[in-house]
Amino acid sequence: MLPSVGSQDSHPRTSPKSCCGRSMGPRSHHFSLGFSVSSLGLLFLFSLFPECLGAEGKLAHKLFRDLFANYTSALRPVADTDQALNVTLEVTLSQIIDMDERNQVLTLYLWIRQEWTDAYLRWDPDAYGGLDAIRIPSSLVWRPDIVLYNKADAQPPASASTNVVLRHDGAVRWDAPAITRSSCRVDVSAFPFDAQRCGLTFGSWTHGGHQLDVRPRGTAASLADFVENVEWRVLGMPARRRVLTYGCCSEPYPDVTFTLLLRRRAAAYVCNLLLPCVLISLLAPLAFHLPADSGEKVSLGVTVLLALTVFQLLLAESMPPAESVPLIGPPSAPPTASSAASRTETLHTPEEGTPISVSQPIASGAFFIWTSPS
């Protein structure tokens, strides 16, 4: 038997209280009605202006075909071959990856920005619907052969496959990340309170100053996005432009040198190296004040000598090799000499065989003066 027309169960799908097992009140109906009106409004607008959705893409394709119809990336993009092309170089220091003091190699993560003007990549924005800039692969345009002169890597330089921003007036901007390994002369004579100066020199490898002129943007590299290093504190990275003439060529070659100023964070070295050295230095002269016939004098001296030996091994592993003696090296020499002299004095006996200790005040005072800071 068919249900009656006036029954509530005759149309269960249209009942406002039976949608997916959840109750739908007046607020749910208003929300659905508002969402439907918004969707219909967007569809109505898109139906009125369908040509606006793909106009920019079509104009960009047309502009790309017009620009690169007769373009070549093999030649320098200047209208006059006697005119030098100006390249602006900007470097942003992102991270200090490693400072290899033993091999004197500095590894950095940089963001390098190069800007120049291409005389053959210009257009009128009004002819292309107001399109004033496009982004294209960097391999399609001419790029300056700017390399890192003091590169300390066996791998050949590789250009990052990033896009360039091309503007309607011919201005080209190329942003590329780079991990550089450069040679840096490390001076550890003041270790662990040393400061280092590491230069990164950028310049063209084949173009002289009459063909390509390199200039820095600003007076220093940017440190806005720098990630702090646990061992080194960055004091700055000033930029300097130079023009040099090499023996191979007669024309001058301009370059830009960014000098990274570093200072070592010495807190860990003070706690792990300097404080043990000072404590051992204070224990070594005490052996002179013990009587010669006391067995504790020999035990104290041997213990101090073993501690100094272990300290020297740890110091040799942590310090990089250097031509000059580091600042932390000389303070460990007087305690070692004091301990050795104390053992020699205790073991020295006269003909009767009784151990003696001579010149204790003089030797102790001399070693205290030697170990005290000037």
mmCIF file of C-alpha atoms in Angstrom:
data_model
loop_
_atom_site.group_PDB
_atom_site.id
_atom_site.type_symbol
_atom_site.label_atom_id
_atom_site.label_comp_id
_atom_site.label_asym_id
_atom_site.label_seq_id
_atom_site.Cartn_x
_atom_site.Cartn_y
_atom_site.Cartn_z
ATOM 1 C CA MET A 1 0.000 0.000 0.000
ATOM 2 C CA LEU A 2 1.366 3.425 -0.901
ATOM 3 C CA PRO A 3 1.818 5.868 1.980
ATOM 4 C CA SER A 4 -0.502 8.794 2.302
ATOM 5 C CA VAL A 5 0.338 12.105 0.770
ATOM 6 C CA GLY A 6 0.268 13.979 4.032
ATOM 7 C CA SER A 7 2.583 11.559 5.852
ATOM 8 C CA GLN A 8 5.970 12.852 7.071
ATOM 9 C CA ASP A 9 7.712 9.731 5.825
ATOM 10 C CA SER A 10 6.592 10.163 2.263
ATOM 11 C CA HIS A 11 9.608 12.340 1.348
ATOM 12 C CA PRO A 12 12.443 11.468 3.772
ATOM 13 C CA ARG A 13 15.178 13.061 1.627
ATOM 14 C CA THR A 14 13.548 16.480 1.776
ATOM 15 C CA SER A 15 13.065 16.433 5.495
ATOM 16 C CA PRO A 16 15.263 19.076 7.152
ATOM 17 C CA LYS A 17 16.042 16.776 10.054
ATOM 18 C CA SER A 18 17.286 13.748 8.132
ATOM 19 C CA CYS A 19 20.287 14.966 6.080
ATOM 20 C CA CYS A 20 23.144 12.468 6.704
ATOM 21 C CA GLY A 21 21.738 11.730 10.130
ATOM 22 C CA ARG A 22 22.307 15.294 11.374
ATOM 23 C CA SER A 23 19.867 17.987 12.233
ATOM 24 C CA MET A 24 19.672 20.917 9.835
ATOM 25 C CA GLY A 25 18.049 24.003 11.230
ATOM 26 C CA PRO A 26 17.429 27.445 9.785
ATOM 27 C CA ARG A 27 21.135 28.456 10.102
ATOM 28 C CA SER A 28 22.225 25.553 7.894
ATOM 29 C CA HIS A 29 19.691 26.570 5.265
ATOM 30 C CA HIS A 30 20.983 30.162 5.299
ATOM 31 C CA PHE A 31 24.600 28.990 4.973
ATOM 32 C CA SER A 32 23.799 26.720 2.046
ATOM 33 C CA LEU A 33 21.771 29.446 0.379
ATOM 34 C CA GLY A 34 24.595 31.994 0.804
ATOM 35 C CA PHE A 35 27.221 29.585 -0.515
ATOM 36 C CA SER A 36 25.104 28.796 -3.555
ATOM 37 C CA VAL A 37 24.530 32.476 -4.300
ATOM 38 C CA SER A 38 28.296 33.182 -4.090
ATOM 39 C CA SER A 39 29.131 30.296 -6.398
ATOM 40 C CA LEU A 40 26.527 31.363 -8.911
ATOM 41 C CA GLY A 41 27.849 34.925 -8.782
ATOM 42 C CA LEU A 42 31.421 33.788 -9.579
ATOM 43 C CA LEU A 43 30.241 31.598 -12.413
ATOM 44 C CA PHE A 44 28.228 34.493 -13.784
ATOM 45 C CA LEU A 45 31.264 36.790 -13.752
ATOM 46 C CA PHE A 46 33.471 34.173 -15.419
ATOM 47 C CA SER A 47 30.847 33.658 -18.107
ATOM 48 C CA LEU A 48 30.758 37.391 -18.834
ATOM 49 C CA PHE A 49 34.583 37.746 -19.149
ATOM 50 C CA PRO A 50 36.033 34.406 -20.330
ATOM 51 C CA GLU A 51 38.774 36.083 -22.306
ATOM 52 C CA CYS A 52 40.388 37.598 -19.134
ATOM 53 C CA LEU A 53 41.388 34.204 -17.761
ATOM 54 C CA GLY A 54 43.956 33.319 -20.405
ATOM 55 C CA ALA A 55 44.815 36.728 -21.825
ATOM 56 C CA GLU A 56 47.991 37.183 -19.814
ATOM 57 C CA GLY A 57 49.267 33.716 -20.671
ATOM 58 C CA LYS A 58 48.629 34.233 -24.393
ATOM 59 C CA LEU A 59 50.358 37.605 -24.351
ATOM 60 C CA ALA A 60 53.352 36.149 -22.506
ATOM 61 C CA HIS A 61 53.702 33.406 -25.118
ATOM 62 C CA LYS A 62 53.471 35.928 -27.930
ATOM 63 C CA LEU A 63 56.056 38.157 -26.224
ATOM 64 C CA PHE A 64 58.381 35.211 -25.733
ATOM 65 C CA ARG A 65 58.176 34.252 -29.407
ATOM 66 C CA ASP A 66 58.770 37.825 -30.527
ATOM 67 C CA LEU A 67 61.761 38.369 -28.239
ATOM 68 C CA PHE A 68 63.659 35.161 -28.982
ATOM 69 C CA ALA A 69 62.927 34.866 -32.681
ATOM 70 C CA ASN A 70 66.382 36.182 -33.628
ATOM 71 C CA TYR A 71 68.077 36.244 -30.207
ATOM 72 C CA THR A 72 71.341 34.486 -29.367
ATOM 73 C CA SER A 73 72.786 33.961 -25.904
ATOM 74 C CA ALA A 74 76.313 33.437 -27.192
ATOM 75 C CA LEU A 75 77.221 37.110 -27.703
ATOM 76 C CA ARG A 76 77.450 40.026 -25.326
ATOM 77 C CA PRO A 77 74.087 41.907 -25.494
ATOM 78 C CA VAL A 78 75.266 45.439 -26.268
ATOM 79 C CA ALA A 79 74.307 47.696 -29.165
ATOM 80 C CA ASP A 80 77.887 48.979 -29.481
ATOM 81 C CA THR A 81 80.686 46.416 -29.218
ATOM 82 C CA ASP A 82 83.057 49.075 -27.861
ATOM 83 C CA GLN A 83 80.734 49.753 -24.941
ATOM 84 C CA ALA A 84 81.312 48.007 -21.596
ATOM 85 C CA LEU A 85 78.423 46.101 -20.080
ATOM 86 C CA ASN A 86 77.788 47.024 -16.433
ATOM 87 C CA VAL A 87 77.011 44.150 -14.058
ATOM 88 C CA THR A 88 75.888 44.836 -10.495
ATOM 89 C CA LEU A 89 76.755 42.129 -7.962
ATOM 90 C CA GLU A 90 74.933 41.643 -4.660
ATOM 91 C CA VAL A 91 75.754 38.912 -2.132
ATOM 92 C CA THR A 92 73.639 37.780 0.826
ATOM 93 C CA LEU A 93 75.328 35.607 3.444
ATOM 94 C CA SER A 94 72.955 32.867 4.591
ATOM 95 C CA GLN A 95 75.091 30.411 6.579
ATOM 96 C CA ILE A 96 78.645 29.465 7.528
ATOM 97 C CA ILE A 97 78.730 25.765 6.764
ATOM 98 C CA ASP A 98 82.302 24.973 7.791
ATOM 99 C CA MET A 99 85.641 26.569 8.595
ATOM 100 C CA ASP A 100 88.379 24.021 7.943
ATOM 101 C CA GLU A 101 91.315 25.608 9.739
ATOM 102 C CA ARG A 102 93.672 22.717 9.041
ATOM 103 C CA ASN A 103 93.173 22.921 5.267
ATOM 104 C CA GLN A 104 92.343 26.673 5.336
ATOM 105 C CA VAL A 105 89.067 26.306 3.434
ATOM 106 C CA LEU A 106 85.890 28.270 4.184
ATOM 107 C CA THR A 107 82.516 26.860 3.087
ATOM 108 C CA LEU A 108 79.588 29.304 2.828
ATOM 109 C CA TYR A 109 76.006 29.278 1.633
ATOM 110 C CA LEU A 110 75.325 32.454 -0.356
ATOM 111 C CA TRP A 111 72.557 34.071 -2.345
ATOM 112 C CA ILE A 112 74.089 35.815 -5.340
ATOM 113 C CA ARG A 113 72.172 38.419 -7.338
ATOM 114 C CA GLN A 114 73.443 39.746 -10.672
ATOM 115 C CA GLU A 115 71.802 42.563 -12.605
ATOM 116 C CA TRP A 116 72.583 43.858 -16.101
ATOM 117 C CA THR A 117 70.817 45.328 -19.124
ATOM 118 C CA ASP A 118 70.199 43.321 -22.281
ATOM 119 C CA ALA A 119 69.893 45.646 -25.267
ATOM 120 C CA TYR A 120 68.043 43.044 -27.375
ATOM 121 C CA LEU A 121 65.339 42.070 -24.886
ATOM 122 C CA ARG A 122 63.131 45.153 -24.802
ATOM 123 C CA TRP A 123 59.472 45.678 -25.643
ATOM 124 C CA ASP A 124 56.605 48.116 -25.297
ATOM 125 C CA PRO A 125 54.292 47.047 -22.432
ATOM 126 C CA ASP A 126 51.273 48.703 -24.123
ATOM 127 C CA ALA A 127 51.636 46.400 -27.114
ATOM 128 C CA TYR A 128 51.313 43.343 -24.873
ATOM 129 C CA GLY A 129 48.422 44.295 -22.613
ATOM 130 C CA GLY A 130 50.542 46.094 -20.007
ATOM 131 C CA LEU A 131 52.861 43.107 -19.462
ATOM 132 C CA ASP A 132 56.064 44.644 -18.105
ATOM 133 C CA ALA A 133 58.007 41.629 -16.781
ATOM 134 C CA ILE A 134 58.360 37.906 -17.463
ATOM 135 C CA ARG A 135 60.291 35.077 -15.825
ATOM 136 C CA ILE A 136 62.169 32.701 -18.083
ATOM 137 C CA PRO A 137 64.916 30.074 -17.622
ATOM 138 C CA SER A 138 68.334 31.622 -17.215
ATOM 139 C CA SER A 139 69.821 29.314 -19.842
ATOM 140 C CA LEU A 140 67.919 31.150 -22.576
ATOM 141 C CA VAL A 141 69.592 34.535 -22.064
ATOM 142 C CA TRP A 142 73.174 35.716 -22.027
ATOM 143 C CA ARG A 143 74.777 35.499 -18.579
ATOM 144 C CA PRO A 144 78.048 37.050 -17.371
ATOM 145 C CA ASP A 145 80.838 34.574 -16.686
ATOM 146 C CA ILE A 146 81.453 35.817 -13.139
ATOM 147 C CA VAL A 147 83.233 33.218 -11.022
ATOM 148 C CA LEU A 148 84.877 32.993 -7.611
ATOM 149 C CA TYR A 149 88.584 33.588 -8.151
ATOM 150 C CA ASN A 150 89.846 32.016 -4.897
ATOM 151 C CA LYS A 151 87.770 28.891 -5.290
ATOM 152 C CA ALA A 152 89.100 25.881 -3.372
ATOM 153 C CA ASP A 153 86.985 23.151 -4.934
ATOM 154 C CA ALA A 154 88.029 20.516 -7.436
ATOM 155 C CA GLN A 155 84.603 20.482 -9.067
ATOM 156 C CA PRO A 156 84.086 22.785 -12.085
ATOM 157 C CA PRO A 157 81.801 25.773 -11.496
ATOM 158 C CA ALA A 158 78.163 25.025 -12.260
ATOM 159 C CA SER A 159 75.490 27.619 -12.944
ATOM 160 C CA ALA A 160 72.302 27.289 -10.939
ATOM 161 C CA SER A 161 69.260 26.460 -13.056
ATOM 162 C CA THR A 162 67.069 29.273 -11.756
ATOM 163 C CA ASN A 163 64.877 31.716 -13.642
ATOM 164 C CA VAL A 164 65.731 35.287 -14.493
ATOM 165 C CA VAL A 165 63.348 38.244 -14.226
ATOM 166 C CA LEU A 166 63.256 40.167 -17.508
ATOM 167 C CA ARG A 167 61.734 43.653 -17.539
ATOM 168 C CA HIS A 168 60.437 45.633 -20.500
ATOM 169 C CA ASP A 169 63.413 48.038 -20.460
ATOM 170 C CA GLY A 170 65.908 45.185 -20.874
ATOM 171 C CA ALA A 171 66.902 44.941 -17.193
ATOM 172 C CA VAL A 172 67.774 41.365 -16.260
ATOM 173 C CA ARG A 173 67.916 40.139 -12.657
ATOM 174 C CA TRP A 174 69.360 36.720 -11.881
ATOM 175 C CA ASP A 175 69.095 35.349 -8.323
ATOM 176 C CA ALA A 176 70.892 32.069 -7.680
ATOM 177 C CA PRO A 177 71.919 30.193 -4.509
ATOM 178 C CA ALA A 178 75.473 28.922 -4.269
ATOM 179 C CA ILE A 179 77.620 26.875 -1.885
ATOM 180 C CA THR A 180 81.147 28.241 -2.169
ATOM 181 C CA ARG A 181 84.413 26.746 -0.945
ATOM 182 C CA SER A 182 87.074 29.447 -0.875
ATOM 183 C CA SER A 183 90.646 29.535 0.353
ATOM 184 C CA CYS A 184 91.214 31.540 3.523
ATOM 185 C CA ARG A 185 94.486 32.108 5.328
ATOM 186 C CA VAL A 186 93.792 31.285 8.978
ATOM 187 C CA ASP A 187 95.982 32.854 11.680
ATOM 188 C CA VAL A 188 95.579 31.058 15.018
ATOM 189 C CA SER A 189 98.353 32.828 16.918
ATOM 190 C CA ALA A 190 95.706 34.320 19.249
ATOM 191 C CA PHE A 191 93.684 31.097 19.589
ATOM 192 C CA PRO A 192 91.063 30.895 21.101
ATOM 193 C CA PHE A 193 90.634 34.693 21.027
ATOM 194 C CA ASP A 194 91.494 34.970 17.328
ATOM 195 C CA ALA A 195 89.754 36.910 14.565
ATOM 196 C CA GLN A 196 89.854 35.903 10.903
ATOM 197 C CA ARG A 197 89.512 37.816 7.623
ATOM 198 C CA CYS A 198 88.390 35.685 4.676
ATOM 199 C CA GLY A 199 87.968 37.288 1.265
ATOM 200 C CA LEU A 200 85.737 36.138 -1.580
ATOM 201 C CA THR A 201 86.777 37.662 -4.914
ATOM 202 C CA PHE A 202 84.280 37.631 -7.794
ATOM 203 C CA GLY A 203 85.090 38.680 -11.342
ATOM 204 C CA SER A 204 84.717 37.821 -14.991
ATOM 205 C CA TRP A 205 86.945 35.008 -16.208
ATOM 206 C CA THR A 206 87.256 36.033 -19.875
ATOM 207 C CA HIS A 207 85.906 39.578 -20.239
ATOM 208 C CA GLY A 208 88.195 42.475 -19.433
ATOM 209 C CA GLY A 209 87.231 45.827 -18.023
ATOM 210 C CA HIS A 210 86.589 47.278 -21.485
ATOM 211 C CA GLN A 211 83.917 44.630 -22.137
ATOM 212 C CA LEU A 212 82.385 43.912 -18.724
ATOM 213 C CA ASP A 213 82.488 46.106 -15.627
ATOM 214 C CA VAL A 214 81.609 44.523 -12.270
ATOM 215 C CA ARG A 215 80.460 46.721 -9.394
ATOM 216 C CA PRO A 216 79.005 45.862 -5.969
ATOM 217 C CA ARG A 217 75.583 46.991 -4.848
ATOM 218 C CA GLY A 218 76.159 48.919 -1.661
ATOM 219 C CA THR A 219 79.202 48.868 0.570
ATOM 220 C CA ALA A 220 78.755 45.429 2.142
ATOM 221 C CA ALA A 221 77.035 42.089 1.738
ATOM 222 C CA SER A 222 73.621 41.619 3.281
ATOM 223 C CA LEU A 223 73.354 39.784 6.622
ATOM 224 C CA ALA A 224 69.572 40.059 6.977
ATOM 225 C CA ASP A 225 68.977 36.323 6.493
ATOM 226 C CA PHE A 226 72.111 35.045 8.216
ATOM 227 C CA VAL A 227 71.816 31.956 10.436
ATOM 228 C CA GLU A 228 73.993 32.386 13.527
ATOM 229 C CA ASN A 229 76.975 30.075 13.855
ATOM 230 C CA VAL A 230 77.845 28.374 17.142
ATOM 231 C CA GLU A 231 81.608 28.855 16.806
ATOM 232 C CA TRP A 232 82.055 32.089 14.846
ATOM 233 C CA ARG A 233 80.564 35.544 15.272
ATOM 234 C CA VAL A 234 80.198 37.573 12.070
ATOM 235 C CA LEU A 235 81.347 41.179 12.485
ATOM 236 C CA GLY A 236 80.597 42.275 8.938
ATOM 237 C CA MET A 237 81.210 41.603 5.262
ATOM 238 C CA PRO A 238 82.382 44.803 3.511
ATOM 239 C CA ALA A 239 82.733 44.948 -0.258
ATOM 240 C CA ARG A 240 85.562 46.507 -2.249
ATOM 241 C CA ARG A 241 86.031 46.924 -5.981
ATOM 242 C CA ARG A 242 89.494 46.597 -7.510
ATOM 243 C CA VAL A 243 90.912 46.896 -11.002
ATOM 244 C CA LEU A 244 93.963 44.698 -11.572
ATOM 245 C CA THR A 245 96.198 43.949 -14.530
ATOM 246 C CA TYR A 246 97.510 40.393 -14.754
ATOM 247 C CA GLY A 247 100.622 39.181 -16.477
ATOM 248 C CA CYS A 248 98.694 37.202 -19.075
ATOM 249 C CA CYS A 249 96.706 40.120 -20.446
ATOM 250 C CA SER A 250 97.213 43.801 -21.111
ATOM 251 C CA GLU A 251 93.670 45.004 -20.372
ATOM 252 C CA PRO A 252 92.518 45.570 -16.796
ATOM 253 C CA TYR A 253 90.200 43.162 -15.018
ATOM 254 C CA PRO A 254 87.795 44.558 -12.394
ATOM 255 C CA ASP A 255 86.692 42.380 -9.502
ATOM 256 C CA VAL A 256 84.665 42.671 -6.308
ATOM 257 C CA THR A 257 86.020 41.315 -3.024
ATOM 258 C CA PHE A 258 83.712 40.608 -0.077
ATOM 259 C CA THR A 259 85.765 40.303 3.117
ATOM 260 C CA LEU A 260 84.103 38.197 5.809
ATOM 261 C CA LEU A 261 85.139 39.380 9.291
ATOM 262 C CA LEU A 262 84.931 36.592 11.872
ATOM 263 C CA ARG A 263 85.659 36.351 15.587
ATOM 264 C CA ARG A 264 85.774 33.034 17.415
ATOM 265 C CA ARG A 265 83.380 32.392 20.301
ATOM 266 C CA ALA A 266 85.881 31.562 23.059
ATOM 267 C CA ALA A 267 83.524 30.574 25.895
ATOM 268 C CA ALA A 268 83.763 26.818 25.247
ATOM 269 C CA TYR A 269 87.555 26.932 24.905
ATOM 270 C CA VAL A 270 87.928 28.916 28.133
ATOM 271 C CA CYS A 271 85.932 26.330 30.097
ATOM 272 C CA ASN A 272 87.502 23.249 28.493
ATOM 273 C CA LEU A 273 91.101 24.367 27.934
ATOM 274 C CA LEU A 274 92.113 27.527 29.759
ATOM 275 C CA LEU A 275 90.618 26.798 33.193
ATOM 276 C CA PRO A 276 92.207 23.309 33.462
ATOM 277 C CA CYS A 277 95.520 24.823 32.408
ATOM 278 C CA VAL A 278 95.305 27.499 35.129
ATOM 279 C CA LEU A 279 94.397 24.967 37.820
ATOM 280 C CA ILE A 280 97.253 22.675 36.847
ATOM 281 C CA SER A 281 99.595 25.664 36.828
ATOM 282 C CA LEU A 282 98.605 26.421 40.422
ATOM 283 C CA LEU A 283 99.224 22.832 41.562
ATOM 284 C CA ALA A 284 102.648 22.404 39.964
ATOM 285 C CA PRO A 285 104.652 24.850 42.172
ATOM 286 C CA LEU A 286 103.194 23.322 45.362
ATOM 287 C CA ALA A 287 105.530 20.366 44.968
ATOM 288 C CA PHE A 288 108.485 22.622 45.885
ATOM 289 C CA HIS A 289 106.992 23.325 49.324
ATOM 290 C CA LEU A 290 106.671 19.667 50.328
ATOM 291 C CA PRO A 291 109.634 18.108 52.198
ATOM 292 C CA ALA A 292 112.001 16.019 50.138
ATOM 293 C CA ASP A 293 111.574 12.889 52.256
ATOM 294 C CA SER A 294 107.793 12.977 51.892
ATOM 295 C CA GLY A 295 106.232 10.444 49.572
ATOM 296 C CA GLU A 296 103.420 12.842 48.721
ATOM 297 C CA LYS A 297 105.849 15.087 46.870
ATOM 298 C CA VAL A 298 106.581 12.390 44.316
ATOM 299 C CA SER A 299 102.884 11.474 43.978
ATOM 300 C CA LEU A 300 101.841 15.092 43.473
ATOM 301 C CA GLY A 301 104.539 15.696 40.908
ATOM 302 C CA VAL A 302 103.721 12.558 38.912
ATOM 303 C CA THR A 303 99.996 13.350 38.965
ATOM 304 C CA VAL A 304 100.581 16.891 37.744
ATOM 305 C CA LEU A 305 102.933 15.664 35.030
ATOM 306 C CA LEU A 306 100.380 13.108 33.791
ATOM 307 C CA ALA A 307 97.634 15.735 33.819
ATOM 308 C CA LEU A 308 99.790 18.076 31.777
ATOM 309 C CA THR A 309 100.540 15.303 29.303
ATOM 310 C CA VAL A 310 96.837 14.575 28.765
ATOM 311 C CA PHE A 311 96.153 18.300 28.507
ATOM 312 C CA GLN A 312 98.806 18.698 25.821
ATOM 313 C CA LEU A 313 97.295 15.835 23.804
ATOM 314 C CA LEU A 314 93.830 17.400 23.936
ATOM 315 C CA LEU A 315 95.283 20.774 23.051
ATOM 316 C CA ALA A 316 97.142 19.393 20.042
ATOM 317 C CA GLU A 317 93.948 17.797 18.694
ATOM 318 C CA SER A 318 91.778 20.883 19.092
ATOM 319 C CA MET A 319 94.227 23.490 17.786
ATOM 320 C CA PRO A 320 94.868 23.871 14.065
ATOM 321 C CA PRO A 321 98.475 23.799 12.884
ATOM 322 C CA ALA A 322 100.170 27.163 12.581
ATOM 323 C CA GLU A 323 103.576 28.667 11.957
ATOM 324 C CA SER A 324 103.434 30.768 15.133
ATOM 325 C CA VAL A 325 102.838 29.411 18.620
ATOM 326 C CA PRO A 326 99.199 29.892 19.676
ATOM 327 C CA LEU A 327 98.352 32.018 22.681
ATOM 328 C CA ILE A 328 97.169 29.013 24.656
ATOM 329 C CA GLY A 329 100.406 27.086 24.111
ATOM 330 C CA PRO A 330 102.964 28.982 26.293
ATOM 331 C CA PRO A 331 100.943 28.865 29.573
ATOM 332 C CA SER A 332 101.182 25.085 29.608
ATOM 333 C CA ALA A 333 104.994 25.076 29.301
ATOM 334 C CA PRO A 334 105.898 26.537 32.754
ATOM 335 C CA PRO A 335 103.842 23.987 34.738
ATOM 336 C CA THR A 336 105.439 21.175 32.769
ATOM 337 C CA ALA A 337 108.919 22.517 33.411
ATOM 338 C CA SER A 338 108.059 23.113 37.085
ATOM 339 C CA SER A 339 106.838 19.561 37.551
ATOM 340 C CA ALA A 340 109.899 18.123 35.808
ATOM 341 C CA ALA A 341 112.247 20.276 37.897
ATOM 342 C CA SER A 342 110.504 19.163 41.067
ATOM 343 C CA ARG A 343 111.040 15.496 40.171
ATOM 344 C CA THR A 344 114.680 16.127 39.342
ATOM 345 C CA GLU A 345 115.222 17.950 42.613
ATOM 346 C CA THR A 346 113.615 15.186 44.663
ATOM 347 C CA LEU A 347 115.534 12.400 42.976
ATOM 348 C CA HIS A 348 118.885 14.184 43.286
ATOM 349 C CA THR A 349 120.709 12.943 46.397
ATOM 350 C CA PRO A 350 124.212 13.502 47.787
ATOM 351 C CA GLU A 351 126.721 10.772 48.386
ATOM 352 C CA GLU A 352 125.138 9.792 51.744
ATOM 353 C CA GLY A 353 121.917 8.872 49.897
ATOM 354 C CA THR A 354 119.501 11.163 51.735
ATOM 355 C CA PRO A 355 117.210 13.184 49.516
ATOM 356 C CA ILE A 356 117.467 16.928 49.840
ATOM 357 C CA SER A 357 115.545 19.895 48.502
ATOM 358 C CA VAL A 358 117.484 23.074 47.790
ATOM 359 C CA SER A 359 116.590 26.598 46.726
ATOM 360 C CA GLN A 360 112.880 26.065 47.277
ATOM 361 C CA PRO A 361 111.930 29.726 47.777
ATOM 362 C CA ILE A 362 113.969 30.870 44.778
ATOM 363 C CA ALA A 363 112.613 28.193 42.415
ATOM 364 C CA SER A 364 109.035 28.614 43.597
ATOM 365 C CA GLY A 365 109.153 32.388 43.215
ATOM 366 C CA ALA A 366 110.700 32.140 39.777
ATOM 367 C CA PHE A 367 107.972 29.804 38.517
ATOM 368 C CA PHE A 368 105.200 31.928 40.011
ATOM 369 C CA ILE A 369 106.576 34.973 38.207
ATOM 370 C CA TRP A 370 106.872 32.975 34.986
ATOM 371 C CA THR A 371 103.296 31.676 35.117
ATOM 372 C CA SER A 372 101.710 34.953 36.167
ATOM 373 C CA PRO A 373 100.182 37.074 33.340
ATOM 374 C CA SER A 374 102.110 40.140 32.302
#
